[in-house]
Structure formats: C-alpha cells, structure tokens
Coordinates of C-alpha atoms in Angstrom, one line a residue:
X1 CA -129.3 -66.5 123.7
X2 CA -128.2 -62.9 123.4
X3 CA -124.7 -63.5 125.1
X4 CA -122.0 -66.4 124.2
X5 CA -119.6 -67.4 126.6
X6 CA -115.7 -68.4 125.9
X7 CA -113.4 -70.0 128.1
X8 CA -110.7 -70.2 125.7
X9 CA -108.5 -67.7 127.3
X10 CA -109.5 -69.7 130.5
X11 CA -109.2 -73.4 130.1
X12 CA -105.2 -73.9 130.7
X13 CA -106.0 -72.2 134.3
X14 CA -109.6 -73.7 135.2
X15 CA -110.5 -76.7 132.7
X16 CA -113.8 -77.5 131.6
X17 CA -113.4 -80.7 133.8
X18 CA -112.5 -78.6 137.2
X19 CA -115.7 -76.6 136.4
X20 CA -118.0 -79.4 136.2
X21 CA -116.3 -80.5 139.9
X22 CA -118.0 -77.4 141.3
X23 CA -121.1 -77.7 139.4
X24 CA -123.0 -79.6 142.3
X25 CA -122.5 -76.5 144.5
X26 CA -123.5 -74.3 142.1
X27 CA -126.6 -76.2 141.2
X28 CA -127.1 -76.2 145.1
X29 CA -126.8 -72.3 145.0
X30 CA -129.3 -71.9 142.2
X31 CA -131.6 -73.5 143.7
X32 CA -131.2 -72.0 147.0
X33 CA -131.7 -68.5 144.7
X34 CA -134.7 -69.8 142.7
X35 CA -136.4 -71.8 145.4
X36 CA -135.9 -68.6 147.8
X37 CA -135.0 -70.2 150.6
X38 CA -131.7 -68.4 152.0
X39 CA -130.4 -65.5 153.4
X40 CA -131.8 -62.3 151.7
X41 CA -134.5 -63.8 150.4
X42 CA -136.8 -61.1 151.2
X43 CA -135.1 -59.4 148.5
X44 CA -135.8 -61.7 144.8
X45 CA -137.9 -59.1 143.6
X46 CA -136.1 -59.0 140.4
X47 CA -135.9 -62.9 139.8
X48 CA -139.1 -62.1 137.8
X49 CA -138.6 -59.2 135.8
X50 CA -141.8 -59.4 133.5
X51 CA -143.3 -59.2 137.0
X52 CA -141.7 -56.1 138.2
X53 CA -143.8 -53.5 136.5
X54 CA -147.9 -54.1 136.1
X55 CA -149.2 -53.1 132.4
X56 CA -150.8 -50.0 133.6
X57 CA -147.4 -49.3 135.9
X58 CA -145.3 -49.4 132.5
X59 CA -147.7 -47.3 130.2
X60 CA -147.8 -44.8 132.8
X61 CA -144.4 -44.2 132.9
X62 CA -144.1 -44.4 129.1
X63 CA -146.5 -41.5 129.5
X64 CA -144.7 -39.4 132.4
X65 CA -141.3 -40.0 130.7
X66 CA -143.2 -38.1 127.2
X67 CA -144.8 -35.4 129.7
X68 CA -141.1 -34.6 131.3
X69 CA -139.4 -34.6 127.9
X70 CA -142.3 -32.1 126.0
X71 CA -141.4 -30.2 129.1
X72 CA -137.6 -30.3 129.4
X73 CA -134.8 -29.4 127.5
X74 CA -132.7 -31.4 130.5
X75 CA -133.5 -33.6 133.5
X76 CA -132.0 -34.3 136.4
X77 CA -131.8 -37.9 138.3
X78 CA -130.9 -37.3 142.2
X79 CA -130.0 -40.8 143.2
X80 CA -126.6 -42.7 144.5
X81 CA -125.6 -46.2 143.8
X82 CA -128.2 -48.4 142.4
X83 CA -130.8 -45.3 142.5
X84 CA -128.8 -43.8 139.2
X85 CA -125.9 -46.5 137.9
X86 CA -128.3 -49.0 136.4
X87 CA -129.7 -45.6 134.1
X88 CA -126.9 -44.3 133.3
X89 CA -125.4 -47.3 132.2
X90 CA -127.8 -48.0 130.4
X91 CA -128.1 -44.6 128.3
X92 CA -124.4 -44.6 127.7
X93 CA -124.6 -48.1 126.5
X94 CA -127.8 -48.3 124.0
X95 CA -127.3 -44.3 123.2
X96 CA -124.4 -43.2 123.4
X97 CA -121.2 -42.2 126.4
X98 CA -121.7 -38.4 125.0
X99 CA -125.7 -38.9 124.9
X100 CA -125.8 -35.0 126.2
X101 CA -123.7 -33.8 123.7
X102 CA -125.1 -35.4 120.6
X103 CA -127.8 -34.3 118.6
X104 CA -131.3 -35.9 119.6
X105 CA -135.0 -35.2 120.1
X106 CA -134.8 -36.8 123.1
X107 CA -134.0 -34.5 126.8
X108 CA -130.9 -34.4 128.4
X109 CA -130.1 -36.0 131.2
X110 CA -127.6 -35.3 134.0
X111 CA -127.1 -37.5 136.9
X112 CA -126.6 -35.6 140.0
X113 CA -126.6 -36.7 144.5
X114 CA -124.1 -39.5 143.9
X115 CA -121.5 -36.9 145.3
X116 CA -121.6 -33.9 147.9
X117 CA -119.4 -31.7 145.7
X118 CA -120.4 -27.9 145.2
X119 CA -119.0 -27.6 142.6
X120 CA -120.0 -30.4 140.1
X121 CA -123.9 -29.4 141.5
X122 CA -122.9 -25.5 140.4
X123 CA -121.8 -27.1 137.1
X124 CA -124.7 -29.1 136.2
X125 CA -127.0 -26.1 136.8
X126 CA -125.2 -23.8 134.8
X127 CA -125.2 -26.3 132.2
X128 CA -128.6 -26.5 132.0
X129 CA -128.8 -22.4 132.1
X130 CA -131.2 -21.3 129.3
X131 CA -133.4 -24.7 129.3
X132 CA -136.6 -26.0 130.5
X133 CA -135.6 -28.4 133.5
X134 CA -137.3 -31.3 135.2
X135 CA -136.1 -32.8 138.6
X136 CA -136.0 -37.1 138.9
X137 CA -135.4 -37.9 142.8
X138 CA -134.9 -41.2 143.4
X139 CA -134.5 -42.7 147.2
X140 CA -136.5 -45.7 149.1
X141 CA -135.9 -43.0 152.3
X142 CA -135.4 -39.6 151.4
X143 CA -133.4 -39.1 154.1
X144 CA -129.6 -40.3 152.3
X145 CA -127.4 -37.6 152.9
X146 CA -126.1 -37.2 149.1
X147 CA -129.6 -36.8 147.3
X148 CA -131.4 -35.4 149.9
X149 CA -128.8 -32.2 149.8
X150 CA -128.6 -31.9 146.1
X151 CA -132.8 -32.4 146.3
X152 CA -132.9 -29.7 148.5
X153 CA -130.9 -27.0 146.3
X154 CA -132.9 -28.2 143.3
X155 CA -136.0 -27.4 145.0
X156 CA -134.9 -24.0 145.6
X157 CA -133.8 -23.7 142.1
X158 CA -137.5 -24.8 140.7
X159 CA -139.0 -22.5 143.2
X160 CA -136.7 -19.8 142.1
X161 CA -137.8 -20.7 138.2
X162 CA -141.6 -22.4 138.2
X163 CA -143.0 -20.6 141.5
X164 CA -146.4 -22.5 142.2
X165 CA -145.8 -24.9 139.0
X166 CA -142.6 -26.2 140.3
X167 CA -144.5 -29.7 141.7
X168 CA -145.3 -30.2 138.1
X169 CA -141.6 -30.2 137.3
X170 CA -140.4 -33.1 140.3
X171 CA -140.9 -36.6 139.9
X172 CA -140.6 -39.2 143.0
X173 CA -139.5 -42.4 142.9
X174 CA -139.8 -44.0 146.3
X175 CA -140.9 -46.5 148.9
X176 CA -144.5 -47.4 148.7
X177 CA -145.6 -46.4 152.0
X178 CA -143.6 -44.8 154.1
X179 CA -140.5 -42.5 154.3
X180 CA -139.4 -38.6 154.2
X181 CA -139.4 -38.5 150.0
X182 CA -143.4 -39.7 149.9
X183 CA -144.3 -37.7 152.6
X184 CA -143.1 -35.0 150.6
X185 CA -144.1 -35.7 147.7
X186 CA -147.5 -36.2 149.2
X187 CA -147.5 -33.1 150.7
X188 CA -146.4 -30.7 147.5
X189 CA -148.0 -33.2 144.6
X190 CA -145.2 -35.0 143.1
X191 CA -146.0 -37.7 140.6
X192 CA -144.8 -41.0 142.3
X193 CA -143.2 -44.4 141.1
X194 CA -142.8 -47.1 143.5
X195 CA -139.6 -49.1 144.2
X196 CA -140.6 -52.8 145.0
X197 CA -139.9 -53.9 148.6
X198 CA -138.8 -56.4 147.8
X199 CA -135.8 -55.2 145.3
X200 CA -132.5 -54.0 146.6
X201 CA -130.8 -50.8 144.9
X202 CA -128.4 -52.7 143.3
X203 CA -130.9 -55.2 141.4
X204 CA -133.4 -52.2 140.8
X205 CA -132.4 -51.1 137.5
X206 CA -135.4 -52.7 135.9
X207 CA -137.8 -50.8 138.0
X208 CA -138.9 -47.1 137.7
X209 CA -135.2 -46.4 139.1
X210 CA -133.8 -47.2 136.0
X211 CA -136.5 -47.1 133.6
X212 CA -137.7 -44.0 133.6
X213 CA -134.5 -42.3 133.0
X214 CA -133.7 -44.9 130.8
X215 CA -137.2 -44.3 128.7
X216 CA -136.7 -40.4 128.6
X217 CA -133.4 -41.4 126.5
X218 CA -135.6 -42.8 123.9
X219 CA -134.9 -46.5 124.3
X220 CA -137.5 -49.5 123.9
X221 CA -138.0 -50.1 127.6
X222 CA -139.9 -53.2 127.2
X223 CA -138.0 -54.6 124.6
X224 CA -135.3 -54.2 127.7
X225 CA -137.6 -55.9 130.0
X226 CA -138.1 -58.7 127.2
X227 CA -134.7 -59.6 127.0
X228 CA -134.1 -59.9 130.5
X229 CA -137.3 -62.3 130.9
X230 CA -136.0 -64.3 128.6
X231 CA -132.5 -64.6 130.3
X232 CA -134.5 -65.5 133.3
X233 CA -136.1 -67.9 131.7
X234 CA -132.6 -69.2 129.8
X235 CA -130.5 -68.9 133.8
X236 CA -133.1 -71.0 135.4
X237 CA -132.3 -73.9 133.4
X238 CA -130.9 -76.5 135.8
X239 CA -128.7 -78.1 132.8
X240 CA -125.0 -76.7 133.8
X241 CA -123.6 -78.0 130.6
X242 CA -125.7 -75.8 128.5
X243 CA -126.1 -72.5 131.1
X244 CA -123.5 -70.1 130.2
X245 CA -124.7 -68.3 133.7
X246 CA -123.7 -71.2 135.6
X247 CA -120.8 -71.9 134.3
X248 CA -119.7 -68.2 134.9
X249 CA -120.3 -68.4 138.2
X250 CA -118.4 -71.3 138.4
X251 CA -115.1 -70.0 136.7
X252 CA -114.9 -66.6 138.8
X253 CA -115.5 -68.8 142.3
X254 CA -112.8 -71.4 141.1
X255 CA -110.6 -68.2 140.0
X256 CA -110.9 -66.8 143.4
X257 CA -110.2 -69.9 145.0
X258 CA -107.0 -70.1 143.0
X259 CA -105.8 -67.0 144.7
X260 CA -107.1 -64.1 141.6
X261 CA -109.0 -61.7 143.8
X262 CA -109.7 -59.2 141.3
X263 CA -111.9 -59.8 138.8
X264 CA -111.3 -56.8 136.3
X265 CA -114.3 -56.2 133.9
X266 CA -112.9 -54.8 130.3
X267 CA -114.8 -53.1 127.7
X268 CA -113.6 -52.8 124.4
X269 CA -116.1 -49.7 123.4
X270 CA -116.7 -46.3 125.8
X271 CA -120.2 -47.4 125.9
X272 CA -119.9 -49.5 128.3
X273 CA -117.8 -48.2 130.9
X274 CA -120.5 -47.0 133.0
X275 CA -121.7 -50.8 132.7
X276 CA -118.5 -51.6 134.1
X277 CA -119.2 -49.1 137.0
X278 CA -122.6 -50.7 137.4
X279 CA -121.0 -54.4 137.4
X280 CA -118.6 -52.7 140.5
X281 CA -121.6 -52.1 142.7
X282 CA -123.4 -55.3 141.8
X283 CA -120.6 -57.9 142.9
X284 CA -119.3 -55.4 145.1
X285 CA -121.8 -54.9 147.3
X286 CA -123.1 -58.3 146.9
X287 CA -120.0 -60.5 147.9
X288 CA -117.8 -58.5 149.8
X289 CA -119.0 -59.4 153.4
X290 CA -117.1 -61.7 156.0
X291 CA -113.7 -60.7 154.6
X292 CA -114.8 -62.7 151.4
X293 CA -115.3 -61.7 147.8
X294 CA -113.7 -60.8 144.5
X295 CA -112.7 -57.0 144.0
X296 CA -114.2 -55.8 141.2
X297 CA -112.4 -53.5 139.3
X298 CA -112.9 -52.6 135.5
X299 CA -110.5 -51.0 132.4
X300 CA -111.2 -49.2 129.2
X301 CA -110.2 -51.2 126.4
X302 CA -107.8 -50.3 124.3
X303 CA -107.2 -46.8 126.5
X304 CA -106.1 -48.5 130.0
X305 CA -103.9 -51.1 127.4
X306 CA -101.5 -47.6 127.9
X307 CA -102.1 -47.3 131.5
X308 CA -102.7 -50.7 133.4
X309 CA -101.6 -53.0 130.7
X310 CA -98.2 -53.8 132.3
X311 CA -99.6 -54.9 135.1
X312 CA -101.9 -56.8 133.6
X313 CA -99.2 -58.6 131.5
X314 CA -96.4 -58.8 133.9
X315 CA -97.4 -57.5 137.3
X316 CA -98.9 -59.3 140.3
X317 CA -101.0 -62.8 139.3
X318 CA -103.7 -61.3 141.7
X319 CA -106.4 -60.9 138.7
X320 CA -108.3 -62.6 136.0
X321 CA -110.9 -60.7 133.0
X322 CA -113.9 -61.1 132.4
X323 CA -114.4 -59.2 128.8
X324 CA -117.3 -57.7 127.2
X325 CA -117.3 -57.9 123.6
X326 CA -119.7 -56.4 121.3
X327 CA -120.2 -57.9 117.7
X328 CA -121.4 -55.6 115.7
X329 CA -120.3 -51.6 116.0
X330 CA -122.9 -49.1 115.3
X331 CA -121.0 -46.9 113.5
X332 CA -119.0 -47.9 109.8
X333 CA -115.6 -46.2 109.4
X334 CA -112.6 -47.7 107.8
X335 CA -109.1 -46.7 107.4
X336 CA -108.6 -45.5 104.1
X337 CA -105.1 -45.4 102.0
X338 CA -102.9 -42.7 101.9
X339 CA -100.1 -41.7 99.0
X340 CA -96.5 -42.1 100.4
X341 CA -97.8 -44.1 103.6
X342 CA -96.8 -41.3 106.0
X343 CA -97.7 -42.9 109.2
X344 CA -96.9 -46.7 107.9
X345 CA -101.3 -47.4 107.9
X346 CA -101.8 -48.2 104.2
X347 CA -101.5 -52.2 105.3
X348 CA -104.7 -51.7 106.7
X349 CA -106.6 -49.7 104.1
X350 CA -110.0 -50.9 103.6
X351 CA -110.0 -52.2 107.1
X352 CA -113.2 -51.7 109.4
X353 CA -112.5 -49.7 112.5
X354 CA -115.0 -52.2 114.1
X355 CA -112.6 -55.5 112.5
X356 CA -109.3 -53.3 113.8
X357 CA -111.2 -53.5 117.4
X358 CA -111.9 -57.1 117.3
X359 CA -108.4 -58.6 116.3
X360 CA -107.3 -56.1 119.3
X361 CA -109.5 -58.2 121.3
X362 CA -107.9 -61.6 120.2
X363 CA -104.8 -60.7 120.3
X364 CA -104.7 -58.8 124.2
X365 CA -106.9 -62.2 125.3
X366 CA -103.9 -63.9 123.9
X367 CA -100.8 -62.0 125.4
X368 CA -102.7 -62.0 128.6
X369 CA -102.8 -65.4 128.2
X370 CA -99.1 -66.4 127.9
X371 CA -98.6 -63.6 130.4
X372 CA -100.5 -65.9 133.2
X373 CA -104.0 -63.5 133.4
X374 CA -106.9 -65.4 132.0
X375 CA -109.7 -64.0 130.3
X376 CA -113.4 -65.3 130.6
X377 CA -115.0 -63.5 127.3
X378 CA -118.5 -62.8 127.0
X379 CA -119.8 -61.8 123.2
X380 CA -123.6 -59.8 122.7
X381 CA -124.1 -59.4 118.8
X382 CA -125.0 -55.4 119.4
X383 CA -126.0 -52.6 121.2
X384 CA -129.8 -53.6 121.0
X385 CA -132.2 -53.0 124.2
X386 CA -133.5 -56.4 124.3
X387 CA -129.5 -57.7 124.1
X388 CA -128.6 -55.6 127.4
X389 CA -131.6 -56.1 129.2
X390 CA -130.0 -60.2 129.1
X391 CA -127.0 -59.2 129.7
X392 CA -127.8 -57.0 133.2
X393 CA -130.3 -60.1 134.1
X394 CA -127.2 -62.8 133.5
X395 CA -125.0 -60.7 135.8
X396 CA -127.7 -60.2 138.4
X397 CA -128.4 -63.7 138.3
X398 CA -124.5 -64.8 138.4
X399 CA -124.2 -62.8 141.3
X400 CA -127.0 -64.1 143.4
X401 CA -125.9 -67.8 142.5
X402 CA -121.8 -66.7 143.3
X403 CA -122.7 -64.9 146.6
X404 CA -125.0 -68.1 148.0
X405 CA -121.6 -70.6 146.6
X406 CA -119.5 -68.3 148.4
X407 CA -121.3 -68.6 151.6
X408 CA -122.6 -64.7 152.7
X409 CA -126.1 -63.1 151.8
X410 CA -125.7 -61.2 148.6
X411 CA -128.8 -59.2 149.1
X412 CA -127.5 -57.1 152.2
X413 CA -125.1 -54.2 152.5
X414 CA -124.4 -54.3 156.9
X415 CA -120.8 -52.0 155.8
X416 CA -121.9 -49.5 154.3
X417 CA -124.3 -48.5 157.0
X418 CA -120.6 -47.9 159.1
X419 CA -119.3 -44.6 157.2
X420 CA -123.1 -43.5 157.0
X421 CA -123.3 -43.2 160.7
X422 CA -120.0 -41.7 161.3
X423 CA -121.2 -39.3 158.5
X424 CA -124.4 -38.6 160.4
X425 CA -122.5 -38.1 163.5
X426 CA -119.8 -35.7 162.1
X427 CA -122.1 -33.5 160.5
X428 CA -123.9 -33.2 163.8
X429 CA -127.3 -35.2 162.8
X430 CA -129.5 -35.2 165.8
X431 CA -129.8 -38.6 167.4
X432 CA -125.8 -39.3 167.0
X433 CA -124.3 -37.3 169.4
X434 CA -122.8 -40.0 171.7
X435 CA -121.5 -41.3 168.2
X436 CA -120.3 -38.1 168.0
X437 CA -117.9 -37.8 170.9
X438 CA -116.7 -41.2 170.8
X439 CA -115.2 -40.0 167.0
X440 CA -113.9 -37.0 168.2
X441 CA -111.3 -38.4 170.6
X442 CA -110.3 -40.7 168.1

C-alpha cells in the first residue's frame, strides 16, 4: 500500500467494533460500485484506470505535451471544476505550490475559466507578456459559460500573436463526438484528446483532463496511472478488515451519523492544498443531494492552527478531520543553534524542519482529541507520482462506496445545473427568455 490509515485519534468516538457493525452495508455498497449495478452507473469509467488511456492514446500525449513545451514558455488550461482541479492539484502536489515561480525546464502553467473575472484573465496575460504561449481548453461541451469566455479572448490573443499558426498553438480536450469545442476544433485544426463518456468531471483527473497538464509539469504520468491501478486493485478487495478504503468510508458515514457534518480535510504541507480543493469537489459534488452529505471543508496545517484552530478545539462539535500526512519532506533544513538563544530555539538545534512538522502533527491530533474533534489520519511515505496516483484512486473509490451507503447517486450533479440556468437567463442566452422574466420579478 502507498497510504496507511490510523484511527487512533478516532477510536474513543467510533470503535473498531462500531465500524465492523456497518461493514455489511458497506460491503453491500462496494459491490453495488464494482458490480455496476446502481444509480450513475453509466459513469465507472474510472473504476479501471489502466483502462482509461490506450497505449497509443498515452504516447501521444507524452508527445503533444513535449511539442507544447518546445513551443511555450507558458500554457494556459481553460477548464472549471474537475476540467482543471485534478491538474493543478496535482502539479502543486508532486512539483511544487510555487511550480511557476521556481526554476525548471519544464513550461509554465496557469490555470485560467474557473472564474469570469477581468481582471485575473488581464493578469494571467500580462504575466505571460514576453513568452511563447500555448492555449489547453478543456470542456465535454464547449458551451460552459466560464471557459468558453476566457476561450474566446485567448483566441483573439493567439490571433493577435500567431496569425494563421495560431491552431498550432490550441489544444482540445473534449467529447468524442459531438459538442461546440469539437466542432471547433474540427473546423480550425486543433489537436484533440477525448474525455471518456463514461467519466464524470470530477473522477476525470486521470484522463487527458488531467494528464496532459499534469505531463507538461514533468511528472511520470504513468508511474501516476500505476499507482492508481494498483489501489484499484488493493480497494476491490472484499476483506473489510484489511481495506483501509473501506474502513474510511465506514468512519466518515458513522461520523455523520453521529451528528459531525463537516468533514475538514487538513494538510500539513502547502502542497497539498489544492488536493484539498480537489477532495471539496469530489465529496461535494458527489454526496450532497437529497439534503444529505458531509460538507467538505479543508485547512492549511499549521497556518489555519492561527485562524480556525479555536474552533476546532473549542467551538461547535459539528466536525471531524481527516489528515493527510506525508512521511518524508523533500526538502532537508534543520534548525541550527544560535549564541545567547535570542528567540529561546537552541532546544531544538539539530532538529529537522520535516521532524518539527511531524510532532506538530501528533500533538494537534492529540489536543483535538481531548477537545472532542477526532481525527482519521492518513500517512503516504512521499511526494512520489505512483504514491498520489493511490491516493486520488482511494478517495475516488471511498467516495463512490460512501455516496451508494448514504443512499443518493454519487455520479450526478442535478444542482448545479440550477445557478447555470439562471446564469444563462440573466445574461440573456437565447432560448431562456421565459426563464428570464420569471427572475426578474423576483
């Protein structure tokens, strides 16, 4: 296994023996996920993810990600949600949170049509003023408000900088055979990438979505797609006793049962806050349907300690943890002594930074603890690609196995089509008019 699980923050709340009650409905689920058989099952692309890219798929976009970065000093991903969270988590995670300001061989990347602000689209561009850029659209429509308008000025923007040679700058990643994005990209010569049917945004990080950003960033992609076929493989196993996937799923259902209603995923390195933000998505969107679900919310370890702590400690016992840990930093600093001890440091001269972060860890899990918030801690031994790609599969598997326990189709997303409408019908989208004048007498 590349991830260890410990419910010693946990047990005096939710004992071993009160999981194992639960265990015959969360075999039930599994089974229900694996055997495909319930709602959303049109949707399991990702079950298999040595499955989700053909040979000849991957090498080909080993060899567009090469092609963009010979060509680009920066790229640009258009995609919202699951179209750019998965990637960006991902570069932040096995590269580095400042990945465009540090030195590297490799392009940089800025992810852009998650937002309709002017202003952050202005600053991306002048960022990127004096360098070679490439254009990444991702969207199964082409049509979604937030990357189709930021598509749009970036067209202009190539136009304005490559002329006839701007196709050669765009590449599409989109549904396989229909939509506004393929058309187009049809139609002015993009280089496509498809995104399976039968994978939802939110699970799609192990497609093109994700790994052609993710490749131009210099990591191993299929070292990534190793680790998570072996942790489909591992979550599979029917054996609850020995399935650390299972048994997570078990604790956070129990936990919401119990009355925590927030499950608040902690980091205790920068890198993987962006994880965090993809984790928010993936339950998110997956659970929270039929006025059921845990809120997923996430801290910065030991940063929000300063911000949120207190109420973690000693405010409302609405919320529970569910901590990643890393084992090994990548980086080797220690504290080093100082004549006259002039900020009181010298008792821990000699002291790893990385040893300094870990008894942090222990020592939070334990005030949390006596506080009443418990802590479910999850442990990868280092920042390696073939570690996270079996960390994103447990989570995407814990979620499908939680959302089928909880009763509601975790492959589906009927809410957020709500505020897309009324969107569409504000901004005077043909086809919504009656929408339209229904809002504006309310």
């Amino acid at each position: 296994m590349a991830l260890s699980i410990d419910f010693t923050y946990l047990d005096q709340m939710i004992s071993p023996a009160r999981r194992r009650e639960i265990a015959p409905e969360i075999l039930a689920a599994q089974k229900t996920l694996l055997g495909k058989s319930g709602a959303g099952s049109d949707f399991l692309g990702w079950l298999d993810p040595a499955a989700l890219n053909s040979p000849g798929e991957l090498s080909r976009l080993e060899a567009c990600a090469e092609r963009l970065a010979a060509q680009s000093g920066a790229v640009l991903v258009v995609g919202i949600g699951g179209s750019y969270l998965g990637a960006r988590a991902a570069v932040e995670y096995l590269v580095s949170p400042l990945y465009n300001s540090i030195p590297k061989k490799t392009p940089d990347l800025w992810f852009v049509g998650n937002d309709v602000s002017a202003s952050h689209l202005a600053e991306v561009l002048s960022a990127c003023r004096g360098q070679e850029i490439s254009v990444i659209v991702i969207s199964k429509s082409g049509t979604t408000t937030e990357p189709a308008v930021a598509f749009r000025v970036l067209k202009k923007e190539l136009a304005r900088r490559y002329g006839g040679d701007a196709a050669s700058h765009v590449v599409a990643i989109t549904d396989r055979a229909r939509g506004a994005l393929l058309a187009m990209a049809r139609a002015e010569g993009y280089e496509t990438f498809v995104i399976p049917d039968d994978v939802g945004g939110r699970f799609s990080v192990l497609t093109p979505v994700g790994l052609l950003p993710i490749a131009l960033a210099g990591v191993d992609v299929r070292s990534l797609i190793a680790g998570a076929a072996d942790a489909a493989s591992f979550c599979a196993s029917p054996d609850f006793d020995s399935n650390i996937c299972l048994q997570y799923a078990a604790a956070r259902n129990l936990l919401l049962r119990a009355g925590r209603s927030v499950e608040l995923f902690c980091g205790w390195n920068p890198c993987f806050t962006m994880t965090a933000e993809w984790l928010k998505q993936l339950f998110g969107e997956s659970e929270g349907k039929d006025h059921k679900g845990l809120f997923p919310a996430s801290a910065a370890f030991t940063t929000d300690l300063h911000s949120l702590g207190q109420f973690i400690q000693d405010g409302s016992r609405i919320l529970f943890e569910t901590v990643v840990s890393i084992g090994e930093d990548t980086a080797s600093l220690s504290v080093e002594a100082e004549d006259g001890d002039p900020d009181g440091l010298n008792y821990l001269a000699g002291m790893p930074l990385g040893e300094i972060n870990h008894r942090a860890e222990r020592a939070v899990a334990m005030a949390h603890r006596s506080g009443g918030t418990p802590s479910i801690i999850l442990t990868t031994p280092s920042r390696s690609a073939y570690e996270y790609g079996w960390m994103l599969y447990f989570f995407e598997f814990a979620c499908g196995v939680s959302g089928y326990t909880l009763g509601v189709n975790p492959f589906d997303q009927p809410g957020v089509e709500d505020y897309k409408k009324n969107m569409f019908a504000l901004l005077g989208k043909p086809g919504y008019e009656a929408l339209a004048a229904q809002l504006s007498n309310k």
